[in-house]
PDB file of C-alpha atoms in Angstrom:
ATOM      1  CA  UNK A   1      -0.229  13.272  -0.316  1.00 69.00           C
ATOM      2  CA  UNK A   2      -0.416  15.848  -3.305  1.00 73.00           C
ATOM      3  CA  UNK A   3       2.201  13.509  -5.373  1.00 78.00           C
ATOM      4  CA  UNK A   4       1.748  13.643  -9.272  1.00 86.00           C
ATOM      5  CA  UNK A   5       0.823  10.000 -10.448  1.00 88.00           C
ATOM      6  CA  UNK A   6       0.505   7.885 -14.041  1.00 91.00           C
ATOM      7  CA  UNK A   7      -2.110   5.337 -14.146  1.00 92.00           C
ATOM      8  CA  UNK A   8      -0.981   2.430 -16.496  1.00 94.00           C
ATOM      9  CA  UNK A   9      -2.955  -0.962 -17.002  1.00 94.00           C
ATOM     10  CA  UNK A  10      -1.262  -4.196 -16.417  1.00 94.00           C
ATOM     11  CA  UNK A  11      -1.554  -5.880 -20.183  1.00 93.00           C
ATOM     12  CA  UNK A  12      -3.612  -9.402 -20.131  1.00 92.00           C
ATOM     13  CA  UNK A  13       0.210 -11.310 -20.612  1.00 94.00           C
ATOM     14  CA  UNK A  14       0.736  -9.911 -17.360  1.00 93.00           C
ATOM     15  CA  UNK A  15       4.320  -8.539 -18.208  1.00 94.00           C
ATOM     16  CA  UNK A  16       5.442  -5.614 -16.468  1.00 94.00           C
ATOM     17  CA  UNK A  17       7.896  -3.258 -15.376  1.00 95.00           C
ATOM     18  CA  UNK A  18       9.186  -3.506 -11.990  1.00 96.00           C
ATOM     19  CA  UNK A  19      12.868  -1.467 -12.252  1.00 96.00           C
ATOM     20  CA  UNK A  20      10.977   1.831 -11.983  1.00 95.00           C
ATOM     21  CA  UNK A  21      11.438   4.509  -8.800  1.00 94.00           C
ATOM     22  CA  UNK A  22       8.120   4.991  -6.637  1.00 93.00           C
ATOM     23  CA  UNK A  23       6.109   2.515  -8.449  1.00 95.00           C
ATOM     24  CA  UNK A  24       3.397   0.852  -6.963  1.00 96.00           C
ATOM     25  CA  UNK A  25       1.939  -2.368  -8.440  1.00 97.00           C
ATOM     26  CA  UNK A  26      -1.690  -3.683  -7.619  1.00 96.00           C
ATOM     27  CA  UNK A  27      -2.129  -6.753  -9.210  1.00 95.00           C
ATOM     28  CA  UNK A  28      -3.413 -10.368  -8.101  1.00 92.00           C
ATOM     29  CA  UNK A  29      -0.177 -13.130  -8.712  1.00 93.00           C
ATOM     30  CA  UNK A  30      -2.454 -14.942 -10.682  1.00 92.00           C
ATOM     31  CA  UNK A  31      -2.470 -11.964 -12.925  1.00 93.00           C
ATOM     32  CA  UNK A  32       1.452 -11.615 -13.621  1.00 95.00           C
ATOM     33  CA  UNK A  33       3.794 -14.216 -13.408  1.00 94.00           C
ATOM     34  CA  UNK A  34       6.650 -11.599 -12.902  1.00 95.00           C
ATOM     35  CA  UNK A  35       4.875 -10.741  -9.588  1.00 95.00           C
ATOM     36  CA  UNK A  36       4.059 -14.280  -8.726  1.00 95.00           C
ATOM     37  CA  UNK A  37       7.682 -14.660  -8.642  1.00 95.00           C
ATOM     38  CA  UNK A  38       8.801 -11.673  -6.823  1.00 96.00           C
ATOM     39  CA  UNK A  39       6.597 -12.652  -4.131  1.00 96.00           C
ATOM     40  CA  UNK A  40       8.049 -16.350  -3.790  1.00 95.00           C
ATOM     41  CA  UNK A  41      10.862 -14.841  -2.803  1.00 95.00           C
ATOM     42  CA  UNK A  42       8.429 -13.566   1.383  1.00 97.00           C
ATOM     43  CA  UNK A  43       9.442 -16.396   3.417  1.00 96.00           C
ATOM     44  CA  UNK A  44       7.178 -14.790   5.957  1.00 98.00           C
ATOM     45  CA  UNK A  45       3.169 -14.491   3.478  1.00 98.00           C
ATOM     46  CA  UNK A  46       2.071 -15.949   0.806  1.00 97.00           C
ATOM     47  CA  UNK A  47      -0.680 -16.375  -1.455  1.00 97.00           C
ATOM     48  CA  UNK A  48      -2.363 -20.097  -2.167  1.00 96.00           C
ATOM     49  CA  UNK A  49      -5.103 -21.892  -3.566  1.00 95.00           C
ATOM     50  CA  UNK A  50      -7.117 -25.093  -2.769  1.00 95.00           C
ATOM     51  CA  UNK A  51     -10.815 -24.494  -3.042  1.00 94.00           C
ATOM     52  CA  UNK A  52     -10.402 -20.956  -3.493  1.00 95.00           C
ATOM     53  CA  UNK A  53      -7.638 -18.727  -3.154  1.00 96.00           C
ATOM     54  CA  UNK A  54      -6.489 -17.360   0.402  1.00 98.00           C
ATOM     55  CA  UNK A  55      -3.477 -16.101   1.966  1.00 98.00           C
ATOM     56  CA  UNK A  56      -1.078 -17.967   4.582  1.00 98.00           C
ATOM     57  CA  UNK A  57       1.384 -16.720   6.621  1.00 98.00           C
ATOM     58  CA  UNK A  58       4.004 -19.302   6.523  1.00 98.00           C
ATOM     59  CA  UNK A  59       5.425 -18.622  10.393  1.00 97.00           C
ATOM     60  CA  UNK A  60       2.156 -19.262  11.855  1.00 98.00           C
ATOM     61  CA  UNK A  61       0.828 -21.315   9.816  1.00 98.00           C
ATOM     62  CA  UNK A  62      -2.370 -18.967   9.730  1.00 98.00           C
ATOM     63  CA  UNK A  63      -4.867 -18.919   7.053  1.00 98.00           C
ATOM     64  CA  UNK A  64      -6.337 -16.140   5.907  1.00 98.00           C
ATOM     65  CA  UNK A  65      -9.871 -16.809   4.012  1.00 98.00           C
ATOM     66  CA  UNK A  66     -11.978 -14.247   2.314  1.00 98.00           C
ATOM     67  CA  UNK A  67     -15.263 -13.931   4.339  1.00 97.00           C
ATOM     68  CA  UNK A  68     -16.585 -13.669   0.675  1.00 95.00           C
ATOM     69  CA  UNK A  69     -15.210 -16.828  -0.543  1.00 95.00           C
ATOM     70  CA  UNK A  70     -16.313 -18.561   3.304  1.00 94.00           C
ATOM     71  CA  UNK A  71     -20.128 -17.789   4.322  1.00 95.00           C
ATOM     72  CA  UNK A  72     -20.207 -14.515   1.797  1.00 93.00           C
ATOM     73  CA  UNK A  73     -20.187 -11.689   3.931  1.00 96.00           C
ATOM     74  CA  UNK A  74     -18.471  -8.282   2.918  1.00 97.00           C
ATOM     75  CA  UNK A  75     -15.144  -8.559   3.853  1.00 98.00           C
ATOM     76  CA  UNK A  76     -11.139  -9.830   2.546  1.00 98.00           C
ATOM     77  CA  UNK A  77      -7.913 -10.000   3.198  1.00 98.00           C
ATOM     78  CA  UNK A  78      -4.922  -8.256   1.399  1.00 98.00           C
ATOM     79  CA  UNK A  79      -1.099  -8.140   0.963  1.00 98.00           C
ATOM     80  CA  UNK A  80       0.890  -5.209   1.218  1.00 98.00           C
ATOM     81  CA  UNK A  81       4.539  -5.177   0.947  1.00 98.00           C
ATOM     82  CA  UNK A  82       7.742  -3.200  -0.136  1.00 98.00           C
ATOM     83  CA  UNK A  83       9.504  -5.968  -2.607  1.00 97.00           C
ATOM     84  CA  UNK A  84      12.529  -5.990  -4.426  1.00 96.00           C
ATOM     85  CA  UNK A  85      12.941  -4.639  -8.120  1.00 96.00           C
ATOM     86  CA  UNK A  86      14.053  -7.354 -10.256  1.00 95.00           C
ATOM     87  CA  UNK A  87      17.184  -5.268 -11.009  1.00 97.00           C
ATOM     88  CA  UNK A  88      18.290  -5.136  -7.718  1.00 95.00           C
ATOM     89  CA  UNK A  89      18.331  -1.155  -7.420  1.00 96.00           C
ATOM     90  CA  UNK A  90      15.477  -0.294  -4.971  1.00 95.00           C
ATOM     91  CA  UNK A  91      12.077  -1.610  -4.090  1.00 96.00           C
ATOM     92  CA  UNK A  92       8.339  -0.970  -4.778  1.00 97.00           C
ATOM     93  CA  UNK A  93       5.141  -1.606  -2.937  1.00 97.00           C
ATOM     94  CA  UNK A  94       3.250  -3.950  -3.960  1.00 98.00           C
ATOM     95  CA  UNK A  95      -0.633  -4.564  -3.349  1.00 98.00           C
ATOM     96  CA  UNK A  96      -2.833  -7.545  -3.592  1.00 98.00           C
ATOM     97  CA  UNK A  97      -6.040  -8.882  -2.021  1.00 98.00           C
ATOM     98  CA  UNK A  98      -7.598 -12.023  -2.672  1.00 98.00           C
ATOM     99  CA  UNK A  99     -10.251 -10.296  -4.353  1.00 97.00           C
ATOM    100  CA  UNK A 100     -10.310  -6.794  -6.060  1.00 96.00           C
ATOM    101  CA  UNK A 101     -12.128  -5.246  -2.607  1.00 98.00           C
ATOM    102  CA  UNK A 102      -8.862  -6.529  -0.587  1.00 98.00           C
ATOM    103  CA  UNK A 103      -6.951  -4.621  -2.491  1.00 98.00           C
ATOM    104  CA  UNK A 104      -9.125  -1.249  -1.617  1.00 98.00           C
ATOM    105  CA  UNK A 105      -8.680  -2.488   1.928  1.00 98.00           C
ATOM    106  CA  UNK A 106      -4.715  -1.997   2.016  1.00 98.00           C
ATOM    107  CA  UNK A 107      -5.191   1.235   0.372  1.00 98.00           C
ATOM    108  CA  UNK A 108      -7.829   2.251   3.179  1.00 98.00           C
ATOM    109  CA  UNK A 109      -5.132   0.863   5.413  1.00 98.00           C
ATOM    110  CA  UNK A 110      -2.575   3.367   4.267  1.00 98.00           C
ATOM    111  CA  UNK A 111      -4.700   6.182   3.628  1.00 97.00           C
ATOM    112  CA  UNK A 112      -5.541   5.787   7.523  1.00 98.00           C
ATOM    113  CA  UNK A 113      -1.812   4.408   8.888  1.00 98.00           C
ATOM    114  CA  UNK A 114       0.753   5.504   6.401  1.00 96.00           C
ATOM    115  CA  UNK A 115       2.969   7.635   9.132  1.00 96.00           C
ATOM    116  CA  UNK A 116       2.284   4.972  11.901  1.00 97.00           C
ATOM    117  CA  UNK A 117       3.851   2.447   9.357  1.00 97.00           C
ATOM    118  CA  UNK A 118       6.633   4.910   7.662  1.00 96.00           C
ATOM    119  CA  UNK A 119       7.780   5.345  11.078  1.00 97.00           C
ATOM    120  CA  UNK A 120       7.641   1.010  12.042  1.00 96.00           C
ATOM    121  CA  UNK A 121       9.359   0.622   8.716  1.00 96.00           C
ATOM    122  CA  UNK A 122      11.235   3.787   6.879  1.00 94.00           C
ATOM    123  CA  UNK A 123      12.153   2.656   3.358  1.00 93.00           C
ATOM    124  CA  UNK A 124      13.056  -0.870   4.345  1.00 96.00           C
ATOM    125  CA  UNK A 125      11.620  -4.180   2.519  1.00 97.00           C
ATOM    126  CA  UNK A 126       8.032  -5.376   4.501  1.00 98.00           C
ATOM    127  CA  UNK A 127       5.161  -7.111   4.259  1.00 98.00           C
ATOM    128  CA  UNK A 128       2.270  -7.648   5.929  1.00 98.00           C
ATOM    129  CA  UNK A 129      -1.680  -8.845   5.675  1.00 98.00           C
ATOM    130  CA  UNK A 130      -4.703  -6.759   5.939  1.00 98.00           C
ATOM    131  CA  UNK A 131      -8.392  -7.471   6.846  1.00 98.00           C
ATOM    132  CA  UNK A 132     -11.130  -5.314   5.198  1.00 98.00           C
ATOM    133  CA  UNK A 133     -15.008  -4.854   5.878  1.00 98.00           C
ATOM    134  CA  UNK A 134     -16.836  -3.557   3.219  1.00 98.00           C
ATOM    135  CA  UNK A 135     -20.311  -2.049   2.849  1.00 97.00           C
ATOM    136  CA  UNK A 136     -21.925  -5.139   0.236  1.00 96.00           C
ATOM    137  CA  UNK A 137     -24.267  -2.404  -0.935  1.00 96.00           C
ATOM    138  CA  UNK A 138     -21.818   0.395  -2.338  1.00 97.00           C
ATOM    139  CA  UNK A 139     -18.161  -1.520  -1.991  1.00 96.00           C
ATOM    140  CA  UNK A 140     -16.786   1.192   0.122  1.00 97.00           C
ATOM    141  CA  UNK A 141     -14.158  -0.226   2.781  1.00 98.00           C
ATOM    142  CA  UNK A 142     -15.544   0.526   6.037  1.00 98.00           C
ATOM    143  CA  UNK A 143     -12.815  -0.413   8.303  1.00 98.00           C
ATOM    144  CA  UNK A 144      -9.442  -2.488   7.736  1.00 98.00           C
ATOM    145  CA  UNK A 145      -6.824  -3.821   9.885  1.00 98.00           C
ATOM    146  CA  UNK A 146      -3.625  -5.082  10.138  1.00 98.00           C
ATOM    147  CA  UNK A 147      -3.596  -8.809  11.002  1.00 98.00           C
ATOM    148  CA  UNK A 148      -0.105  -9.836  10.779  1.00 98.00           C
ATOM    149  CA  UNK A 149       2.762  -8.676  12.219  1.00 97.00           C
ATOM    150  CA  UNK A 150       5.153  -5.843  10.084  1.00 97.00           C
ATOM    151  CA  UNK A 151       7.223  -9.084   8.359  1.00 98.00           C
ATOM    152  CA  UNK A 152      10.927  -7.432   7.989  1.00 96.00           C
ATOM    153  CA  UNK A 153      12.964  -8.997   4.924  1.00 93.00           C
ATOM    154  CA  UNK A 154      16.263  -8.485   5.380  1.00 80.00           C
ATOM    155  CA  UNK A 155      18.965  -7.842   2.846  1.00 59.00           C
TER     156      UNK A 155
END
């Protein structure tokens, strides 16, 4: 996309910044509560854990289990969404899989989608899961999928 980019690391308290303009956060919930909380507020996906931790989307009632987690075969699931700032002046898009690999698998997903979803979704609020195959030898994503539908928030 030839756009100019800043790397920063998410500290270990898990604190950061979400009242920024085109900021994208990829960080597990369990790794910042300020995230965990943002994302309480999808009535539509969720993340959750019992034996492990998995995704469910609540309007189903769908579970979505990491093939790694399951019988260990290379694949996951991630969450990709557009989420409110904190401050109430904009959005950013958030990614998350249930392990670090689901998280490459949304970004596959966009690197191969991103006008077929800019055009489902402009700059409104989203979120949706993705399923990932990986290759177990060199971690590249291989394929990924959308398995839920585009999840509009409104207001």
């Amino acid at each position: 996309m030839k756009l100019d980019a800043q790397y920063e690391v998410i500290p270990p308290t898990g604190i950061v910044n979400l009242n920024r303009d085109n900021h994208v956060v990829i960080c597990g919930p369990r790794l910042s509560p300020i995230v965990a909380q943002v994302l309480e507020g999808d009535d539509n996906l969720r993340f959750e854990k019992d034996r492990s931790w998995h995704l469910l989307d609540q309007r189903t009632g769908d579970e979505f289990r990491s093939p790694m987690d399951e019988d260990g075969s290379a694949g996951d699931f991630g969450y990709l969404g557009r989420l409110p700032r904190l401050d109430g002046r904009g959005t950013f898009l958030y990614i998350a899989g249930i392990h670090a690999i689901g998280a490459n698998g949304v970004v596959h997903y966009l690197e191969h989608n991103l006008a077929e979803l800019y055009r489902e979704v402009r700059t409104r609020r989203f979120s949706t899961l993705i399923s990932c195959r990986y290759d177990p030898k060199t971690l590249e994503v291989l394929e990924s999928l959308r398995v839920t539908p585009l999840y509009r928030h409104e207001g």
